[in-house]
PDB file of C-alpha atoms in Angstrom:
ATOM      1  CA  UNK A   1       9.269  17.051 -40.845  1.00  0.00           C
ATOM      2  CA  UNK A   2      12.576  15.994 -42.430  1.00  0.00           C
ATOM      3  CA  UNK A   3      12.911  13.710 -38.942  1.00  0.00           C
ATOM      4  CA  UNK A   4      10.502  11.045 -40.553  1.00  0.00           C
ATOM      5  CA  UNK A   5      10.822   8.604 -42.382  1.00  0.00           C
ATOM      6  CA  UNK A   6       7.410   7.886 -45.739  1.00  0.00           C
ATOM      7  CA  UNK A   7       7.160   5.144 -43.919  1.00  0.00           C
ATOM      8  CA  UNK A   8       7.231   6.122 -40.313  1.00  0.00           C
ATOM      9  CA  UNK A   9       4.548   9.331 -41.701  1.00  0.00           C
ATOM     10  CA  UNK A  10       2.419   6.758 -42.989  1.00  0.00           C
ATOM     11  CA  UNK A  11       2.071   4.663 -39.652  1.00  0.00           C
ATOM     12  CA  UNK A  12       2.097   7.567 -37.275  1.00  0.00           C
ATOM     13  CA  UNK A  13      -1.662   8.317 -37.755  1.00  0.00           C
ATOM     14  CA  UNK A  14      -3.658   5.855 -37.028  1.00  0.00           C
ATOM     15  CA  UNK A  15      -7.432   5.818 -36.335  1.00  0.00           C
ATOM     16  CA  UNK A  16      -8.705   4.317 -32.932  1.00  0.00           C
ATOM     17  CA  UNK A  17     -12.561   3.621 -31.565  1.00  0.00           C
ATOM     18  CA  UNK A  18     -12.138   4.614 -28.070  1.00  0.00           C
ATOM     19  CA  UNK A  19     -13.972   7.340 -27.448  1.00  0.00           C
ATOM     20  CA  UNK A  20     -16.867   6.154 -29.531  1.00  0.00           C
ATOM     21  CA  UNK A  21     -19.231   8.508 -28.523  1.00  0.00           C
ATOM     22  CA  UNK A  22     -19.853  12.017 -26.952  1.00  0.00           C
ATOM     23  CA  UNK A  23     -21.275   9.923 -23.658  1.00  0.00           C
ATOM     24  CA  UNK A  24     -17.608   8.381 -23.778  1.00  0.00           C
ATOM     25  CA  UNK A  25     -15.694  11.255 -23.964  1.00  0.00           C
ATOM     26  CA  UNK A  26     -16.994  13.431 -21.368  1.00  0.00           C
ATOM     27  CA  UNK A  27     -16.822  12.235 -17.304  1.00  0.00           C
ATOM     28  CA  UNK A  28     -19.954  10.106 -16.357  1.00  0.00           C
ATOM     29  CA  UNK A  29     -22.118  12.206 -13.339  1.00  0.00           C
ATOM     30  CA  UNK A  30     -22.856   8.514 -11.656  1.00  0.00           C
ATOM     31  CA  UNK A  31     -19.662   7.340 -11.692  1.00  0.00           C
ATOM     32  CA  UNK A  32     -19.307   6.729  -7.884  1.00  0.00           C
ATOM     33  CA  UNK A  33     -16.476   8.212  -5.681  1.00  0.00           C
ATOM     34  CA  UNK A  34     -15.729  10.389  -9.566  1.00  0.00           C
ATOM     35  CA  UNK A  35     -18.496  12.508  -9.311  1.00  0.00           C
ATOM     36  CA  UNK A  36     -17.733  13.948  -6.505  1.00  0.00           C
ATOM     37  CA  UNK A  37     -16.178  16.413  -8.388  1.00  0.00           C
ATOM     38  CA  UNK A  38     -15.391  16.460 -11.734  1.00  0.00           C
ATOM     39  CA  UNK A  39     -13.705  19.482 -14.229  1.00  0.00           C
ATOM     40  CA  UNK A  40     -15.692  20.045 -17.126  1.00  0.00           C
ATOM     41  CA  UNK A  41     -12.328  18.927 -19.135  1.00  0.00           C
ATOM     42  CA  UNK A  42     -12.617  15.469 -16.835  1.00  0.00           C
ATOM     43  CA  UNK A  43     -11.777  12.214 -18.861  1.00  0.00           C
ATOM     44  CA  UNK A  44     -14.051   9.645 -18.277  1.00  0.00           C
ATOM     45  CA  UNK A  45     -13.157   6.464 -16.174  1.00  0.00           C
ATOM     46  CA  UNK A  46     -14.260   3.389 -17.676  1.00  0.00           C
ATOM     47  CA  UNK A  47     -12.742   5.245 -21.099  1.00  0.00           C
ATOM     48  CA  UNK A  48      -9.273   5.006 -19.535  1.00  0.00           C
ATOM     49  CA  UNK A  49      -9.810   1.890 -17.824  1.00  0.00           C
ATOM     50  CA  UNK A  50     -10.931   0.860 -20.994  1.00  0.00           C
ATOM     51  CA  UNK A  51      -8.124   2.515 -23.194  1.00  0.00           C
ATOM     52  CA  UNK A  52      -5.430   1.233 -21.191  1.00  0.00           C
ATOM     53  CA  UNK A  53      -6.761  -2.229 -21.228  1.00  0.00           C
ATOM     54  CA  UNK A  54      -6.857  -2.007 -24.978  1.00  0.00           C
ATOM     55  CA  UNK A  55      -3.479  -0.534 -25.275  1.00  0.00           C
ATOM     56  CA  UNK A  56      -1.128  -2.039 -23.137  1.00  0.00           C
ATOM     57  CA  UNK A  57       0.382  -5.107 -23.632  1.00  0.00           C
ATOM     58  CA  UNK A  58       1.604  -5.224 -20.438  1.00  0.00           C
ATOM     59  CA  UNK A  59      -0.569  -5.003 -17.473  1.00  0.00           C
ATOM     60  CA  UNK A  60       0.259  -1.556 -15.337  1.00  0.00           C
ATOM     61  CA  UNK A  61       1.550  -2.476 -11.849  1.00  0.00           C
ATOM     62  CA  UNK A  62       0.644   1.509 -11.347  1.00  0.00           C
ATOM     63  CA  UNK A  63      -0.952   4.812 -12.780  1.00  0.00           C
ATOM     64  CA  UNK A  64       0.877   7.997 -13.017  1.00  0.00           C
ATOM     65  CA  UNK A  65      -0.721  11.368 -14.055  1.00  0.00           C
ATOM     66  CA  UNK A  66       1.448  14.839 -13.876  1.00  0.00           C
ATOM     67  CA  UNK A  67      -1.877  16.611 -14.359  1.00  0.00           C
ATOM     68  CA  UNK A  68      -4.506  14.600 -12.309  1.00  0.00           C
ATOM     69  CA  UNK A  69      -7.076  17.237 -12.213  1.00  0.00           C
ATOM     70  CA  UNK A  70      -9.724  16.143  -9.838  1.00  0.00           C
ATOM     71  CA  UNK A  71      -9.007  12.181 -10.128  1.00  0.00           C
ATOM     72  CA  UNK A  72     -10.256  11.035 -12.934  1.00  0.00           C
ATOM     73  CA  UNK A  73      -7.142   8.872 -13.963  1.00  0.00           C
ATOM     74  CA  UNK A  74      -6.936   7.938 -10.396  1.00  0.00           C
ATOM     75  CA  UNK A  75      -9.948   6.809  -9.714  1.00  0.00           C
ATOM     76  CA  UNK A  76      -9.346   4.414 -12.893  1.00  0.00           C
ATOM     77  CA  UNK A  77      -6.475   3.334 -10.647  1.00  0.00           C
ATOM     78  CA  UNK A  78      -8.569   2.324  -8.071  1.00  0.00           C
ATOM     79  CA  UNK A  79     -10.612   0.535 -10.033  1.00  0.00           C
ATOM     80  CA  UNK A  80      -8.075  -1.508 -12.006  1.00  0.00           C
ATOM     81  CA  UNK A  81      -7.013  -2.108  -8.159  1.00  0.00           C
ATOM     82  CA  UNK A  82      -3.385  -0.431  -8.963  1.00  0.00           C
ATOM     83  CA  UNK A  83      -1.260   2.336  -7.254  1.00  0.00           C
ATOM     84  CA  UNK A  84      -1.726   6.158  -8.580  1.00  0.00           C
ATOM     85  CA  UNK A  85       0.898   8.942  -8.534  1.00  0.00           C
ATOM     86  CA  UNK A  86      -0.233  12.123  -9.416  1.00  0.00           C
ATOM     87  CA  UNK A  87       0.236  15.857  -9.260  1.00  0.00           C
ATOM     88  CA  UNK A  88      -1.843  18.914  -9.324  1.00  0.00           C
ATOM     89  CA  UNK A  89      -1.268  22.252  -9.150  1.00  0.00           C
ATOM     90  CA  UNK A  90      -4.930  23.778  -8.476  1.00  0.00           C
ATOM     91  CA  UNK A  91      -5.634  23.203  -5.083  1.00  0.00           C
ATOM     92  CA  UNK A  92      -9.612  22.504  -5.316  1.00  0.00           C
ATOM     93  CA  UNK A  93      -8.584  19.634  -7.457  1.00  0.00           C
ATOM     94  CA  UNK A  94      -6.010  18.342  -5.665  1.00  0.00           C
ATOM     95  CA  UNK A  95      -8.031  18.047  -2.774  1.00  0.00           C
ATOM     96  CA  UNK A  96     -10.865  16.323  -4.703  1.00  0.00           C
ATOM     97  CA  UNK A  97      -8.199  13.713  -6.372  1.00  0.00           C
ATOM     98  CA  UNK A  98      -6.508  13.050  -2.749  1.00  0.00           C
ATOM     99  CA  UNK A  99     -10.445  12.239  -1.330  1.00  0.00           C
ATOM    100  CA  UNK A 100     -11.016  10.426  -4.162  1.00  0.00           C
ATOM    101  CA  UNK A 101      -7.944   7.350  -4.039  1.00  0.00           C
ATOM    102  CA  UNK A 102      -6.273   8.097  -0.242  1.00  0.00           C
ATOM    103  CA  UNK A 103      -7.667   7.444   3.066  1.00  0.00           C
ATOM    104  CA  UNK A 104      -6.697   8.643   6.719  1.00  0.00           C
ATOM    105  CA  UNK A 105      -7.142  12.106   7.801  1.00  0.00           C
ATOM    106  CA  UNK A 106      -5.429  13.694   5.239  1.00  0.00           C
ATOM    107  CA  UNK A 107      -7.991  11.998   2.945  1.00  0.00           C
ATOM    108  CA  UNK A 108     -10.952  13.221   5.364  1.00  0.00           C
ATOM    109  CA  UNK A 109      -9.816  16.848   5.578  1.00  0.00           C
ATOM    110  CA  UNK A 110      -9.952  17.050   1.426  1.00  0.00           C
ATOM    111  CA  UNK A 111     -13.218  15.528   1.581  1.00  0.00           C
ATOM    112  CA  UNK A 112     -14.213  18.133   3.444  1.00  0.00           C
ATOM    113  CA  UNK A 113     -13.008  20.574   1.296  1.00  0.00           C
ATOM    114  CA  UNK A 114     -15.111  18.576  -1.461  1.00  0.00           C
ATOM    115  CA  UNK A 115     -17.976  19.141   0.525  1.00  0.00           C
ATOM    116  CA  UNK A 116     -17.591  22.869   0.742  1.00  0.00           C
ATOM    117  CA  UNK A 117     -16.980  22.878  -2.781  1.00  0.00           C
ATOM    118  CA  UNK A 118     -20.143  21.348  -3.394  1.00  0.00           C
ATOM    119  CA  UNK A 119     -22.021  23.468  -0.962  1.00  0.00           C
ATOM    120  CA  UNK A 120     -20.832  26.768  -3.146  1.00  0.00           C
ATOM    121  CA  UNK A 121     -21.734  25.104  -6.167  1.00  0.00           C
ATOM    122  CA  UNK A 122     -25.215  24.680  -5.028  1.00  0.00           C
ATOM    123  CA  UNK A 123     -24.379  20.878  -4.762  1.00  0.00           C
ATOM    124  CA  UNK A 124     -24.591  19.851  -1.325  1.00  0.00           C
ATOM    125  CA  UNK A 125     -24.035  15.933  -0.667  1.00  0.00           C
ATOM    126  CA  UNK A 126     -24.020  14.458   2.473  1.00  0.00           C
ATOM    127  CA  UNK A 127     -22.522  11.511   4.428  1.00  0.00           C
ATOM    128  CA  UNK A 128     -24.675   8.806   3.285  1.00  0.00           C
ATOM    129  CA  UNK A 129     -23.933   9.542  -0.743  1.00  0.00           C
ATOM    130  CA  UNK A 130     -20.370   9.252   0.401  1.00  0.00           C
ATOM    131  CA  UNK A 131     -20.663   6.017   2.547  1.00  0.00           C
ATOM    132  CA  UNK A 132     -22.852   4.996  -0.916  1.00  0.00           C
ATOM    133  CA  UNK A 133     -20.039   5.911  -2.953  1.00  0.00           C
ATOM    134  CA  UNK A 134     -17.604   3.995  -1.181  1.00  0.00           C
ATOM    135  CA  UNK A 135     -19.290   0.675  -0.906  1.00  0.00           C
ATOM    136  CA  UNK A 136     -19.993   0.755  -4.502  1.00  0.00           C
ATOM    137  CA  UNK A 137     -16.715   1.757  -5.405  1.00  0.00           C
ATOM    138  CA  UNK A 138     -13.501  -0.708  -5.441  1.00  0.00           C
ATOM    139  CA  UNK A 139     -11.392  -0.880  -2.442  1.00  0.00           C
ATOM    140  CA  UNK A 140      -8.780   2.312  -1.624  1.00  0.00           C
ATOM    141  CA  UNK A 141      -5.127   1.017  -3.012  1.00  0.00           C
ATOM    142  CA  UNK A 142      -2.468   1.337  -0.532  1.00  0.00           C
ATOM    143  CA  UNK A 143       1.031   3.474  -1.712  1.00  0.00           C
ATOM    144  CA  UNK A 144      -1.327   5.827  -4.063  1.00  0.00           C
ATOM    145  CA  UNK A 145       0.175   9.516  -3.535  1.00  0.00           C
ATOM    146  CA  UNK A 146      -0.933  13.123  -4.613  1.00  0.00           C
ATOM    147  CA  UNK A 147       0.708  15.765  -4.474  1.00  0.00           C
ATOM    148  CA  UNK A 148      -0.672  19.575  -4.901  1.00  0.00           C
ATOM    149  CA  UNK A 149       2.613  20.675  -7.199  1.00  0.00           C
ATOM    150  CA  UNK A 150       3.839  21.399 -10.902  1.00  0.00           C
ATOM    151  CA  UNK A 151       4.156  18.604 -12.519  1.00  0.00           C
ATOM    152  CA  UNK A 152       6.838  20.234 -14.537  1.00  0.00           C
ATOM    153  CA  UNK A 153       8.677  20.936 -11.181  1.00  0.00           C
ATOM    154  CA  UNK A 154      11.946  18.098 -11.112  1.00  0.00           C
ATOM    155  CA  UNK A 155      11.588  18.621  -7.137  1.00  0.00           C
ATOM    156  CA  UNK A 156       7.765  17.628  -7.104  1.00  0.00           C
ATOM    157  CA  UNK A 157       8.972  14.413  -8.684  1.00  0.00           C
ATOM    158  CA  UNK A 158      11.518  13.914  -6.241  1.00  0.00           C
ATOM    159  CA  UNK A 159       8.655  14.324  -3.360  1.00  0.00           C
ATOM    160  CA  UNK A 160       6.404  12.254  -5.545  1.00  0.00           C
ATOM    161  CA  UNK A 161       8.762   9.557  -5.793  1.00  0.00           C
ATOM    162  CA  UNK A 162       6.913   7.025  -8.078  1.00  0.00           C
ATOM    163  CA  UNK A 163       7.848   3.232  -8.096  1.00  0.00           C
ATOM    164  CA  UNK A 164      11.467   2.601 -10.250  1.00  0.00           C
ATOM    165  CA  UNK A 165      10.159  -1.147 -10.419  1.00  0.00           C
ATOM    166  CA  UNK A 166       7.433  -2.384 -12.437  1.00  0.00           C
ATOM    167  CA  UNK A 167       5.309  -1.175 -15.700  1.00  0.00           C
ATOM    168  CA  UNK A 168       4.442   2.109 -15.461  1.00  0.00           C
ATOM    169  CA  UNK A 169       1.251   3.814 -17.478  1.00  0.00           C
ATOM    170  CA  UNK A 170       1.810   7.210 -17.793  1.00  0.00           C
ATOM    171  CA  UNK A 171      -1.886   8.615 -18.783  1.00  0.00           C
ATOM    172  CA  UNK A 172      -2.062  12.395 -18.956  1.00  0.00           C
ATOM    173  CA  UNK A 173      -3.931  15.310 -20.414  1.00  0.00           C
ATOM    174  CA  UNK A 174      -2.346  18.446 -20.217  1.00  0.00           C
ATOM    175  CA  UNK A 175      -3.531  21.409 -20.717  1.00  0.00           C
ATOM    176  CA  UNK A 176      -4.762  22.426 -24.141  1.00  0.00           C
ATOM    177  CA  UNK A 177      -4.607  26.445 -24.500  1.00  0.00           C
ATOM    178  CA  UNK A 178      -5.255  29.332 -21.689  1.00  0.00           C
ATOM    179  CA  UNK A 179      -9.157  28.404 -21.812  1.00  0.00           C
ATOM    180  CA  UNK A 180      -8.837  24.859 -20.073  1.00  0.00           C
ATOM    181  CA  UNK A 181     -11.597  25.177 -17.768  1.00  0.00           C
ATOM    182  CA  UNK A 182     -10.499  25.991 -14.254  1.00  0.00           C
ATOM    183  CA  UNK A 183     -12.299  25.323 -10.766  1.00  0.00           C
ATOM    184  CA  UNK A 184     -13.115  29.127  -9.636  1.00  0.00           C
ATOM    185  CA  UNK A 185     -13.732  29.089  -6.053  1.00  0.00           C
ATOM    186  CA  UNK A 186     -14.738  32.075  -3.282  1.00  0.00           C
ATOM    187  CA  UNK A 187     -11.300  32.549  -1.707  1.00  0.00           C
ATOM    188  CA  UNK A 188     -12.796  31.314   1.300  1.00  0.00           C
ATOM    189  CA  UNK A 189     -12.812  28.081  -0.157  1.00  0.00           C
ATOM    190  CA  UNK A 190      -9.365  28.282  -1.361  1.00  0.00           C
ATOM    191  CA  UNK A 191      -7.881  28.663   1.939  1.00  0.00           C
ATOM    192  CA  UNK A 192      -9.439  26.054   2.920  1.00  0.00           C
ATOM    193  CA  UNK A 193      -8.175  23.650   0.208  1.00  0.00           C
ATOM    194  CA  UNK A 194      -4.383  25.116   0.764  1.00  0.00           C
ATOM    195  CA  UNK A 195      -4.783  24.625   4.733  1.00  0.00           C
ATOM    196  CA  UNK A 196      -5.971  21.035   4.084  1.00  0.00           C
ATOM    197  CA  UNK A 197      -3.360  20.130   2.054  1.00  0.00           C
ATOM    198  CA  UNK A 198      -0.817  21.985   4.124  1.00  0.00           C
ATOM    199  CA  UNK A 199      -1.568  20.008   7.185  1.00  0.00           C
ATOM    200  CA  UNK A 200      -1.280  16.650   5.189  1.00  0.00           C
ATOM    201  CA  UNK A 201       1.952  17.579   4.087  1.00  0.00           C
ATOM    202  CA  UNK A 202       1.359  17.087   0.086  1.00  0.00           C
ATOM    203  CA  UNK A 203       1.343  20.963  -0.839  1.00  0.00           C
ATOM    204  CA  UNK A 204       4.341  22.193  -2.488  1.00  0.00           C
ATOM    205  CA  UNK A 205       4.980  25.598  -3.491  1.00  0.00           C
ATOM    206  CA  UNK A 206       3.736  26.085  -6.794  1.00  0.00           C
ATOM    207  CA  UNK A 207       1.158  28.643  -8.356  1.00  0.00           C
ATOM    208  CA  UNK A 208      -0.972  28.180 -11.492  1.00  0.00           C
ATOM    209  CA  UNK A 209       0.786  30.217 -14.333  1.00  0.00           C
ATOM    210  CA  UNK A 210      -1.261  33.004 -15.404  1.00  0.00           C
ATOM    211  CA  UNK A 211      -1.806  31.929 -18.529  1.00  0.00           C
ATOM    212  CA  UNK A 212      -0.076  28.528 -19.684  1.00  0.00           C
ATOM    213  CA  UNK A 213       2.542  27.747 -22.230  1.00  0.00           C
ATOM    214  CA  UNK A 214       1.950  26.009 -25.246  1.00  0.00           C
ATOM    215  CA  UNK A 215       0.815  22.453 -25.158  1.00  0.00           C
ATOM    216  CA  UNK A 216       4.115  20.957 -26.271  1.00  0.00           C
ATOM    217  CA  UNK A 217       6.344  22.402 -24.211  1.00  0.00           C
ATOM    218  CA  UNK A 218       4.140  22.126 -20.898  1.00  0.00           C
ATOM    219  CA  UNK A 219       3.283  17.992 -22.239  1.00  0.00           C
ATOM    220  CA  UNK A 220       7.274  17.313 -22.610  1.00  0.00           C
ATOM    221  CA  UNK A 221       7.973  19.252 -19.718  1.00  0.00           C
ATOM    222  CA  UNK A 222       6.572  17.068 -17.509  1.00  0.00           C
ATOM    223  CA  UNK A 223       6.668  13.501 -19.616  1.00  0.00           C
ATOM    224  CA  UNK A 224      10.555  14.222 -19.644  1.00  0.00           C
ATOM    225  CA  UNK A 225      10.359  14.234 -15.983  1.00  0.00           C
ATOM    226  CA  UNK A 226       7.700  11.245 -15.500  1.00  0.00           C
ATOM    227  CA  UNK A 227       9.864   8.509 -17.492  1.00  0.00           C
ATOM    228  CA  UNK A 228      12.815   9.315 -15.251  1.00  0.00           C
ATOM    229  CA  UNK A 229      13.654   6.308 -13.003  1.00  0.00           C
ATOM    230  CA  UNK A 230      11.064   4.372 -14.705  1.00  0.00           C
ATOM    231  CA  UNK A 231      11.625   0.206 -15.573  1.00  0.00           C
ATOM    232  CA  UNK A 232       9.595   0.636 -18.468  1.00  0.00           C
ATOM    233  CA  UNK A 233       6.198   2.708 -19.170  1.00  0.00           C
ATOM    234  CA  UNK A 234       3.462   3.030 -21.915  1.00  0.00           C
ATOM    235  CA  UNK A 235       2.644   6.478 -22.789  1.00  0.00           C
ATOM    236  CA  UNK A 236      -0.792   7.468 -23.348  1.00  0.00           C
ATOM    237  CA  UNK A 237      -1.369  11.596 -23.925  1.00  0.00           C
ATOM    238  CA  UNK A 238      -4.529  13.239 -24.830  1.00  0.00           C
ATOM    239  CA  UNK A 239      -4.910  15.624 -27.633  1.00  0.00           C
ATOM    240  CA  UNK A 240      -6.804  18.553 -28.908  1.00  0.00           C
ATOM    241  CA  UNK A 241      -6.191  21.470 -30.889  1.00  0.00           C
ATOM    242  CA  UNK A 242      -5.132  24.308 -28.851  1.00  0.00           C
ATOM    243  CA  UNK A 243      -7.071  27.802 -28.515  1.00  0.00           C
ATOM    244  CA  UNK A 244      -5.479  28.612 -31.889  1.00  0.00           C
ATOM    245  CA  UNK A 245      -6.631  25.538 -33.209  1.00  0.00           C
ATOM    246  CA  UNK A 246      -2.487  24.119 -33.564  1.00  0.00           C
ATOM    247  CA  UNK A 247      -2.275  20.914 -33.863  1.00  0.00           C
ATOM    248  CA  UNK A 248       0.889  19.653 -32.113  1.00  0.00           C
ATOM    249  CA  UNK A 249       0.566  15.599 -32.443  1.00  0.00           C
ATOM    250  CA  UNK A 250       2.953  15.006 -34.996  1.00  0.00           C
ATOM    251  CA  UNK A 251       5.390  17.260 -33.420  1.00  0.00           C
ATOM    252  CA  UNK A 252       5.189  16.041 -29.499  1.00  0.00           C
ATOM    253  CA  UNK A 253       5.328  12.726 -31.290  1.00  0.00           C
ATOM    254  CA  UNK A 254       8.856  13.648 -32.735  1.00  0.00           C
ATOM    255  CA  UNK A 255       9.223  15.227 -29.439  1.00  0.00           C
ATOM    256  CA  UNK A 256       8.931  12.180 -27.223  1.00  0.00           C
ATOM    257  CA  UNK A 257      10.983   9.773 -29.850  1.00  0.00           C
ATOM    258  CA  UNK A 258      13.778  12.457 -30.007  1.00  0.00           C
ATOM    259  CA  UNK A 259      13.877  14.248 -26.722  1.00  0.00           C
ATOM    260  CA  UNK A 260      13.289  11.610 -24.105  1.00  0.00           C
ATOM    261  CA  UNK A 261      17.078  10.480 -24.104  1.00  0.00           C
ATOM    262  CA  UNK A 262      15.544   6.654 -23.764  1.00  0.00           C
ATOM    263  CA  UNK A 263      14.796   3.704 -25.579  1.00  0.00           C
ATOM    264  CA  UNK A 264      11.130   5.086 -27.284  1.00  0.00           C
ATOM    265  CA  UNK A 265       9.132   2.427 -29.354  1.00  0.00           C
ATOM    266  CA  UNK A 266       6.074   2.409 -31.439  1.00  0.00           C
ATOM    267  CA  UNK A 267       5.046   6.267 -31.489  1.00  0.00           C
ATOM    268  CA  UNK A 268       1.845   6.465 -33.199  1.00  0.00           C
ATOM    269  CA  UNK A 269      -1.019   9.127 -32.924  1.00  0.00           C
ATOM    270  CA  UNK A 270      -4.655   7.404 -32.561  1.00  0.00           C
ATOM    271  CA  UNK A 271      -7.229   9.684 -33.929  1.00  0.00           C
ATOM    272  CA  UNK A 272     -10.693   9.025 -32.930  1.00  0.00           C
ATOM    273  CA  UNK A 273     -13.227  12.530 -33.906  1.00  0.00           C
ATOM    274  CA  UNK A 274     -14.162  16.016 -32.742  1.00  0.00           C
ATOM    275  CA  UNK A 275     -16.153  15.859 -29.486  1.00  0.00           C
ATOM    276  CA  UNK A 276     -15.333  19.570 -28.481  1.00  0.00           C
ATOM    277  CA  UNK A 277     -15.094  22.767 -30.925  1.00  0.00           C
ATOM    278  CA  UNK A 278     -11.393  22.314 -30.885  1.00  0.00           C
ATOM    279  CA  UNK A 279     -11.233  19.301 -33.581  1.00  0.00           C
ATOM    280  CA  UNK A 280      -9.890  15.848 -33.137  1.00  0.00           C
ATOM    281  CA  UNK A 281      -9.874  13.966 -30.028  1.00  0.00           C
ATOM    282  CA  UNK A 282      -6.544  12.047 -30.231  1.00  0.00           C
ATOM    283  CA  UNK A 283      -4.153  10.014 -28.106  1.00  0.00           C
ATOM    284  CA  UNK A 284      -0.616   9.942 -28.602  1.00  0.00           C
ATOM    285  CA  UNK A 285       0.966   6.871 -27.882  1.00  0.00           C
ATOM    286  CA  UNK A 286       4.614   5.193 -27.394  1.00  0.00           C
ATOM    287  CA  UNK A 287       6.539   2.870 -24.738  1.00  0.00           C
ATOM    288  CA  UNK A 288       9.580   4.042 -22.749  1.00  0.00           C
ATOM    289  CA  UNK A 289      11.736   1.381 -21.383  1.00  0.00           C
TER     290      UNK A 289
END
């Protein structure tokens, strides 16, 4: 692209250690309060705990994900003992992140949910593995907030309403290509995950598209939304090839210097290596202040 500079093109790509290994990559089944339920795309949480530590030069005084799945990013939250904001738009996995980093009864009617969840899958777990969970886990962190919305949506950010104070990490991983995994539930099951998190109050009207857009546009979509009102805020966005195999990093990282309208800093892609069939595993990185 005519946008960068040799020099800039020859820094951009970087290679970086974390994942090292398969084990790494994907979500780890003991990881307590996690496991409850994880997608099959799940990141795993002492990776980002890891990553962030690694990356940031600044500590995060919170956690923000726009596509927080079933809580993987916020259960690194709560275990870096920091707030989480997050949004998702698949009800099953909203209900599984808001068990996972809330408590109350709005917490206790999703981990029901979870536990119905878990009965379809053939999964059953009872009180005592939860109780477990908890007592191993680090404490709940007060001001976290889910929401059940498109994270592409400028009105779920305005319900969402994320610190303006403070260093923000923004760690996301949106959606690849059409063939994300998904949680496929007996409708049943579904109602019961929209009731839940109709009675808490954290639904808001959104559907999962039919089939989603590209990767860039759904990545900036949000991002362009997340850095809004935001201090200051490291960046840190996953990466694979999409169904196609396109690889967008160089251009969401001309995306995100050009078309965030703020002071951007220190793009750079870190490449680590193929853990799935669609190629590289990268993170693009940048800070927003």
């Amino acid at each position: 692209m005519e946008h960068w500079s040799r020099s800039q093109e020859a820094t951009l790509f970087r290679h970086y250690h974390l994942p090292s290994s398969l084990q790494e990559y994907l979500p780890d089944r003991n990881e307590p309060v996690d496991r409850w339920l994880q997608a099959e795309n799940a990141s795993n949480v002492d990776t980002v705990v890891a990553t962030i530590g690694d990356i940031c030069d600044v500590p995060p005084e919170f956690l923000v994900d726009p596509f927080a799945g079933g809580g993987s990013v916020a259960v690194a939250a709560r275990k870096m003992g920091v707030p989480f904001f997050g949004m998702e738009i698949d009800p099953a996995l909203a209900c599984a992140c808001i068990a996972k980093i809330t408590d109350g009864p709005v917490a206790e009617g999703c981990l029901k949910v979870v536990g119905t969840i878990r009965d379809a899958m053939g999964r059953p777990f009872g009180h005592d593995e939860v109780a477990a969970d908890q007592n191993r886990a680090n404490p709940v962190v007060p001001g976290s907030r889910v929401l059940c919305a498109d994270g592409t949506d400028p009105e779920s950010w305005k319900r969402l309403d994320p610190p303006a104070r403070g260093h923000a990490v923004i760690y996301t991983s949106p959606p690849f290509g059409v063939s994300s995994p998904r949680v496929v539930l007996p409708a049943v099951v579904r109602r019961d995950a929209l009731k839940a998190l109709d009675e808490g109050r954290v639904l808001l009207p959104s559907e999962p598209p039919a089939e989603f857009p590209d990767y860039l546009s759904i990545a900036m979509g949000a991002l362009s939304l997340a850095v809004r009102g935001l201090e200051s805020a490291t960046l840190i966005v996953e990466h694979e090839p999409d169904d196609q195999g396109a690889d967008s990093r160089r251009t969401l990282a001309e995306s995100l210097e050009t078309g965030l309208g703020r002071k951007v800093r220190d793009v750079r892609v870190l490449e680590t290596r193929a853990f799935s069939r669609r190629g590289p595993f990268s993170l693009i990185v940048c800070e927003v202040a």
